[in-house]
mmCIF file of C-alpha atoms in Angstrom:
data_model
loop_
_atom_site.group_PDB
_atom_site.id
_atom_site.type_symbol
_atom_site.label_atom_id
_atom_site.label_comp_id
_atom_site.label_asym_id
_atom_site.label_seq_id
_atom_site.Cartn_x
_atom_site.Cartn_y
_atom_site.Cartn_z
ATOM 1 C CA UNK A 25 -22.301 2.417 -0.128
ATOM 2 C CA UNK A 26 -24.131 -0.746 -1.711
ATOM 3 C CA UNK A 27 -22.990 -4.296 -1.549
ATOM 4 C CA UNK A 28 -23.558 -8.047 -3.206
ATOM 5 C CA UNK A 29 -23.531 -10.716 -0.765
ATOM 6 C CA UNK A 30 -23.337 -14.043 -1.975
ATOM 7 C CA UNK A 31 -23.815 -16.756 1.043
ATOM 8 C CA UNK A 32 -22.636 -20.081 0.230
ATOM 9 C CA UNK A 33 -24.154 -23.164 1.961
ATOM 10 C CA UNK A 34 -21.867 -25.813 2.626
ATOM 11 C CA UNK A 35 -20.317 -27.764 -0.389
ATOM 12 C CA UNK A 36 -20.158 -31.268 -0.988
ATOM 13 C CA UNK A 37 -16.888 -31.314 -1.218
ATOM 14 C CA UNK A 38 -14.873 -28.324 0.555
ATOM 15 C CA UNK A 39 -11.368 -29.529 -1.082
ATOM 16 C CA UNK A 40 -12.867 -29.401 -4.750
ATOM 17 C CA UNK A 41 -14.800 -26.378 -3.516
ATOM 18 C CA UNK A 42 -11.428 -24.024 -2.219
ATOM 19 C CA UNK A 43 -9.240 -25.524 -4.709
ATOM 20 C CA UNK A 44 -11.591 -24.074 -7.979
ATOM 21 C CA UNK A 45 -12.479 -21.012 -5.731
ATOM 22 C CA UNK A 46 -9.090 -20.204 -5.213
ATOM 23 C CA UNK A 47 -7.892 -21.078 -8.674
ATOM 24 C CA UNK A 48 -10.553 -20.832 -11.056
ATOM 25 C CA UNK A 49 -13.622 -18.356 -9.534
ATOM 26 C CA UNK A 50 -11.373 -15.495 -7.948
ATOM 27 C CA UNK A 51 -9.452 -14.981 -11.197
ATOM 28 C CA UNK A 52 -12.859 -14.957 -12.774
ATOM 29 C CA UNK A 53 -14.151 -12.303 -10.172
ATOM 30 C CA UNK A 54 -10.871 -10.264 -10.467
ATOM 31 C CA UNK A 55 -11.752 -8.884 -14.355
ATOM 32 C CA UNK A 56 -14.851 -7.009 -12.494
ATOM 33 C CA UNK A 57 -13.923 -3.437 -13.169
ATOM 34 C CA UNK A 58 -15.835 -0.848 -11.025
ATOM 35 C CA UNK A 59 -15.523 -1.982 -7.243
ATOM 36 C CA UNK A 60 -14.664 -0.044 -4.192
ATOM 37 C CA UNK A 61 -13.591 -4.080 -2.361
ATOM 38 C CA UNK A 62 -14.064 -7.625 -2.143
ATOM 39 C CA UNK A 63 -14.387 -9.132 1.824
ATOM 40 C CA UNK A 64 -14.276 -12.821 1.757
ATOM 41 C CA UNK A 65 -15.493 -14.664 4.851
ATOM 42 C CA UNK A 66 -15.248 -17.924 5.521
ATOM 43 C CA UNK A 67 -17.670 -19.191 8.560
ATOM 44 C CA UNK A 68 -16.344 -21.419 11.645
ATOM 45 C CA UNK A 69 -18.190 -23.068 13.713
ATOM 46 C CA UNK A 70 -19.734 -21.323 16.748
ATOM 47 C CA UNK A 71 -21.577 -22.205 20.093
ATOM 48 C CA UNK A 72 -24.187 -23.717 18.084
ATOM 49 C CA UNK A 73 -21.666 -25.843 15.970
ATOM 50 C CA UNK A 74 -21.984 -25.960 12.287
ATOM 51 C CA UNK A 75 -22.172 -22.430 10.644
ATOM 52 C CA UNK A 76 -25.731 -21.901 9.022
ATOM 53 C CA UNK A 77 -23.425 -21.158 5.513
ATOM 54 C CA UNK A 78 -20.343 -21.983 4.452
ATOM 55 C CA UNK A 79 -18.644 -19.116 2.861
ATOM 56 C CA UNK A 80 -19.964 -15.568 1.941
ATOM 57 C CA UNK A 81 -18.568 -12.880 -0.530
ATOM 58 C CA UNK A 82 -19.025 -8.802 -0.240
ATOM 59 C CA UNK A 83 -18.474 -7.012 -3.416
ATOM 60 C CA UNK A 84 -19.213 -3.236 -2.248
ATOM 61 C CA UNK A 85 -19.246 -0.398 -4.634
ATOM 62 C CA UNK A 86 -19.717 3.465 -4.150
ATOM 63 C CA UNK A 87 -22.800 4.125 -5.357
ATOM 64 C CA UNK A 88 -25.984 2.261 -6.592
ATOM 65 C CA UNK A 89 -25.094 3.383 -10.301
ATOM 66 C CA UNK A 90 -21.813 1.947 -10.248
ATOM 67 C CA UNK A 91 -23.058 -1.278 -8.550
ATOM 68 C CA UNK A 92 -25.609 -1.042 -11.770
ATOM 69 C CA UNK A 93 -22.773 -0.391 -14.287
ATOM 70 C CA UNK A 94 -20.828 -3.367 -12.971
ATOM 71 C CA UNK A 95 -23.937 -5.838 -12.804
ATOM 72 C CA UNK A 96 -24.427 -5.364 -16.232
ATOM 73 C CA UNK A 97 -21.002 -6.096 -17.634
ATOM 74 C CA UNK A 98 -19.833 -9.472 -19.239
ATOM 75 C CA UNK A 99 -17.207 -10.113 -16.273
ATOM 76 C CA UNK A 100 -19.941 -9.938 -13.918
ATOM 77 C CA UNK A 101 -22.147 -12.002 -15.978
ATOM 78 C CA UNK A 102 -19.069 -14.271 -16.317
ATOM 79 C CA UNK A 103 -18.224 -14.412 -12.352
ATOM 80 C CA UNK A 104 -21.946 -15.172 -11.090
ATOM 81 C CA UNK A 105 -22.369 -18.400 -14.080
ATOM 82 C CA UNK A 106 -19.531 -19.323 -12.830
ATOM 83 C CA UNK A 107 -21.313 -19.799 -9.567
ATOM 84 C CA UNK A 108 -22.617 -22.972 -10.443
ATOM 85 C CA UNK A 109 -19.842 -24.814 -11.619
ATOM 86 C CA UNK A 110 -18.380 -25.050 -7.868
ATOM 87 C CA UNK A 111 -21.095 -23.810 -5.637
ATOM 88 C CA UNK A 112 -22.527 -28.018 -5.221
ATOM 89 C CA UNK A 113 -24.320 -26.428 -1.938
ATOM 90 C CA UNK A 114 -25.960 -23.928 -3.477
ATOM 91 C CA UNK A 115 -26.064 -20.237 -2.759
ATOM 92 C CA UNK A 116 -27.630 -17.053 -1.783
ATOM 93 C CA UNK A 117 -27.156 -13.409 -3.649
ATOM 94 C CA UNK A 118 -28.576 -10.672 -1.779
ATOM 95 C CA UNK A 119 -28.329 -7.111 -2.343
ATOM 96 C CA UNK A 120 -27.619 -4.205 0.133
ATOM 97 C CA UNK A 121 -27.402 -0.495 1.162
ATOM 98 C CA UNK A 122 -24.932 -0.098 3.992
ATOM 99 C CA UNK A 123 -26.169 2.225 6.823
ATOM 100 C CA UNK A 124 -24.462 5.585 7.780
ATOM 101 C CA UNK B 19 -9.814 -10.369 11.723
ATOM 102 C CA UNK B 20 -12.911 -12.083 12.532
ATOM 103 C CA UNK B 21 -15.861 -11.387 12.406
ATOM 104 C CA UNK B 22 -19.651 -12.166 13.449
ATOM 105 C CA UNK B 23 -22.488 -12.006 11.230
ATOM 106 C CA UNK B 24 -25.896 -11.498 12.661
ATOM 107 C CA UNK B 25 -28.948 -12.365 9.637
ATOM 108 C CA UNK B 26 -31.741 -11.033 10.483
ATOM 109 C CA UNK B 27 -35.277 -12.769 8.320
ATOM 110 C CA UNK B 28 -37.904 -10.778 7.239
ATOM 111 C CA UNK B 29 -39.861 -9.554 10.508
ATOM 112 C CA UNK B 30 -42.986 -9.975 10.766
ATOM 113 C CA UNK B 31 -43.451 -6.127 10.873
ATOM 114 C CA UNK B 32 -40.918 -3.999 9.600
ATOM 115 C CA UNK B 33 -41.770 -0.671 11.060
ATOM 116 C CA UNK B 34 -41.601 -2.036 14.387
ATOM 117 C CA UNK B 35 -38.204 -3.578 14.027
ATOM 118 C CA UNK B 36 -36.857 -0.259 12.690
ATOM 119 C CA UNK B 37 -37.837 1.463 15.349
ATOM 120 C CA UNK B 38 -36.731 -0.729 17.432
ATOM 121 C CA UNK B 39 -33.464 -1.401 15.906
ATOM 122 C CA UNK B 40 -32.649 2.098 16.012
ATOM 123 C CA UNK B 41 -33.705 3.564 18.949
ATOM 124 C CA UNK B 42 -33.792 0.016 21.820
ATOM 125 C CA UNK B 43 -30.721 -2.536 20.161
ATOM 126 C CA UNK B 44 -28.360 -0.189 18.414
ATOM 127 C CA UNK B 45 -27.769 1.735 22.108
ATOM 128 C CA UNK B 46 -27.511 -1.717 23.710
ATOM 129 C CA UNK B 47 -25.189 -2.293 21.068
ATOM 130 C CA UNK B 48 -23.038 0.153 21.483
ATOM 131 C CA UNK B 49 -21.956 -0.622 25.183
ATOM 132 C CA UNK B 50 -20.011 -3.468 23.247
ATOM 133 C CA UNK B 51 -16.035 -3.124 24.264
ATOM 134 C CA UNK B 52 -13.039 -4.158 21.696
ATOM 135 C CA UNK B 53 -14.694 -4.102 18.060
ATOM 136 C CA UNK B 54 -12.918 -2.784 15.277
ATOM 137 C CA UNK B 55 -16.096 -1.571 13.381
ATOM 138 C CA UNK B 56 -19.909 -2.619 13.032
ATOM 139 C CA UNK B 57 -21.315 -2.540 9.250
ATOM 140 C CA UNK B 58 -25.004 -2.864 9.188
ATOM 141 C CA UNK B 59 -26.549 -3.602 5.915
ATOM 142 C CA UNK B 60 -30.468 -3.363 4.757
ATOM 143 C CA UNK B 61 -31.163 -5.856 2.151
ATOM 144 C CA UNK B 62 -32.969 -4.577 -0.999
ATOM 145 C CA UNK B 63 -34.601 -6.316 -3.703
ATOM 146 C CA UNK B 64 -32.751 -7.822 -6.646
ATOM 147 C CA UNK B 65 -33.147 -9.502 -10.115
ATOM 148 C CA UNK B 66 -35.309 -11.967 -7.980
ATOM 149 C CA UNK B 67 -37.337 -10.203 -6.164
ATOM 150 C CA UNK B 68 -37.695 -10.112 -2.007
ATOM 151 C CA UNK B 69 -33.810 -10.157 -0.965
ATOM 152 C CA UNK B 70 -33.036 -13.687 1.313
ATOM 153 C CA UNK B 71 -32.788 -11.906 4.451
ATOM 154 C CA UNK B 72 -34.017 -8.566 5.985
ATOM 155 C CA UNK B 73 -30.820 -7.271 7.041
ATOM 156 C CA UNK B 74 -27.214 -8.175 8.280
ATOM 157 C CA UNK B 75 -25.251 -6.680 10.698
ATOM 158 C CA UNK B 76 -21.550 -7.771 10.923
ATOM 159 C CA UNK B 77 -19.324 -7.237 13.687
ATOM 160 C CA UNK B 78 -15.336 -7.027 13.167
ATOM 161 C CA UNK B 79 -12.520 -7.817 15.305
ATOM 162 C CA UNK B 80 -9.104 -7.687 15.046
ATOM 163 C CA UNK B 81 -8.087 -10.887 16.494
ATOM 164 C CA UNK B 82 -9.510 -14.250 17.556
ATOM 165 C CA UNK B 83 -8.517 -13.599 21.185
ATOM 166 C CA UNK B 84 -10.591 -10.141 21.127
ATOM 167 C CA UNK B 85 -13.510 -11.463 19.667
ATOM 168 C CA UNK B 86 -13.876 -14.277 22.198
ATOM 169 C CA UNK B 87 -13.135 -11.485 25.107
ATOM 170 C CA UNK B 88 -15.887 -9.896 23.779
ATOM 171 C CA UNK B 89 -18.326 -12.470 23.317
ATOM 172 C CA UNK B 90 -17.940 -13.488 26.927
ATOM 173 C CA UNK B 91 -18.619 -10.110 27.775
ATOM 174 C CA UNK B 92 -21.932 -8.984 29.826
ATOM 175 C CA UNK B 93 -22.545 -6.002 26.974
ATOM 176 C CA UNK B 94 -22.320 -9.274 23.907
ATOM 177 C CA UNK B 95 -24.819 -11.070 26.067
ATOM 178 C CA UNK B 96 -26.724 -8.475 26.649
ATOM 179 C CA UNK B 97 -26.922 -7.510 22.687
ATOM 180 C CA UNK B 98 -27.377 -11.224 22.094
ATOM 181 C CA UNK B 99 -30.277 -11.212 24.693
ATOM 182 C CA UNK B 100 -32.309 -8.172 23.075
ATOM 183 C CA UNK B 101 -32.119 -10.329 19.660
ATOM 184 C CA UNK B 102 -35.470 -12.153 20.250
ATOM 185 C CA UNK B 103 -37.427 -8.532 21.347
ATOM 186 C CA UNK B 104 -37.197 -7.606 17.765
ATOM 187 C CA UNK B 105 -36.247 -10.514 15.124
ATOM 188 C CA UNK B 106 -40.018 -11.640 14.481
ATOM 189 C CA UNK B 107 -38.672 -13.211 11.757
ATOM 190 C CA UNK B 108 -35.490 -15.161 13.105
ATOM 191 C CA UNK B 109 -31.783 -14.757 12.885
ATOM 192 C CA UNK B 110 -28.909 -16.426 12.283
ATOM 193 C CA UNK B 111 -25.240 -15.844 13.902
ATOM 194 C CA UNK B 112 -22.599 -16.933 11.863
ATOM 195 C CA UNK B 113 -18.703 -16.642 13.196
ATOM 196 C CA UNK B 114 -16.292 -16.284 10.392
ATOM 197 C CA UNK B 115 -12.649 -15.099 9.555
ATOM 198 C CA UNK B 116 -11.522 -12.781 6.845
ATOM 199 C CA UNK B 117 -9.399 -14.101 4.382
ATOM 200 C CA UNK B 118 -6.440 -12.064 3.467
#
């Protein structure tokens, strides 16, 4: 199984940021045809205090050519430039192969 | 459900952390009471080339009260412990919860 990670670092703002994530970027991310789920996390602090990121998203897919297939569509285009418009933090997209 | 999120950075030697991942940590690992699942990921490269991290490994629970049983456990500080033996390259450990 494969997997996008995106790792958000801590927002300006975290009312502006949940309000357009919940509103405006998950309807976005919804119109991506192709994946097996979508995990959201969101971090709290630990021993150490502040989480080292704010927020992180899993999109997993079965295989690396569906992962491919969706990557290249226009809603996936549309859902990462969306990124921008409420990620004031910044962010992280990594890809991955889960084990076993 | 919770869950913690170990990042792993790029080690300074990867063969050596794979071997040592799978054969030294992973057993320690396992002596871990009360998870719901691990997921380990390996990070590959993307659009922009070398992938953030190394790998991730996230452990789920299925309630606050679990998770913080297990952290206090002897087998979590024991897998915490073995953490520097192998991470040339650093770590993070991020607590989160799993919206939904």
């Amino acid at each position: 199984m494969m997997k996008v990670t995106v790792l958000y670092e801590h927002p300006d703002d975290t009312g502006a940021f949940e309000d357009y994530y919940a509103n405006t970027h998950l309807p976005i991310a919804a119109k991506m045809q192709g994946l097996a789920k979508i995990e959201l996390t969101r971090f709290v602090a630990g021993p150490d205090g502040k989480p080292a990121f704010y927020r992180m998203a899993e999109l997993y897919f079965d295989s690396p050519e569906q992962m491919q297939t969706t990557l290249a569509s226009p809603e996936f285009q549309a859902t990462a430039g969306d990124l921008p418009n409420f990620a004031t933090g910044g962010f992280k997209v990594v890809f991955g192969s889960i084990d076993g």
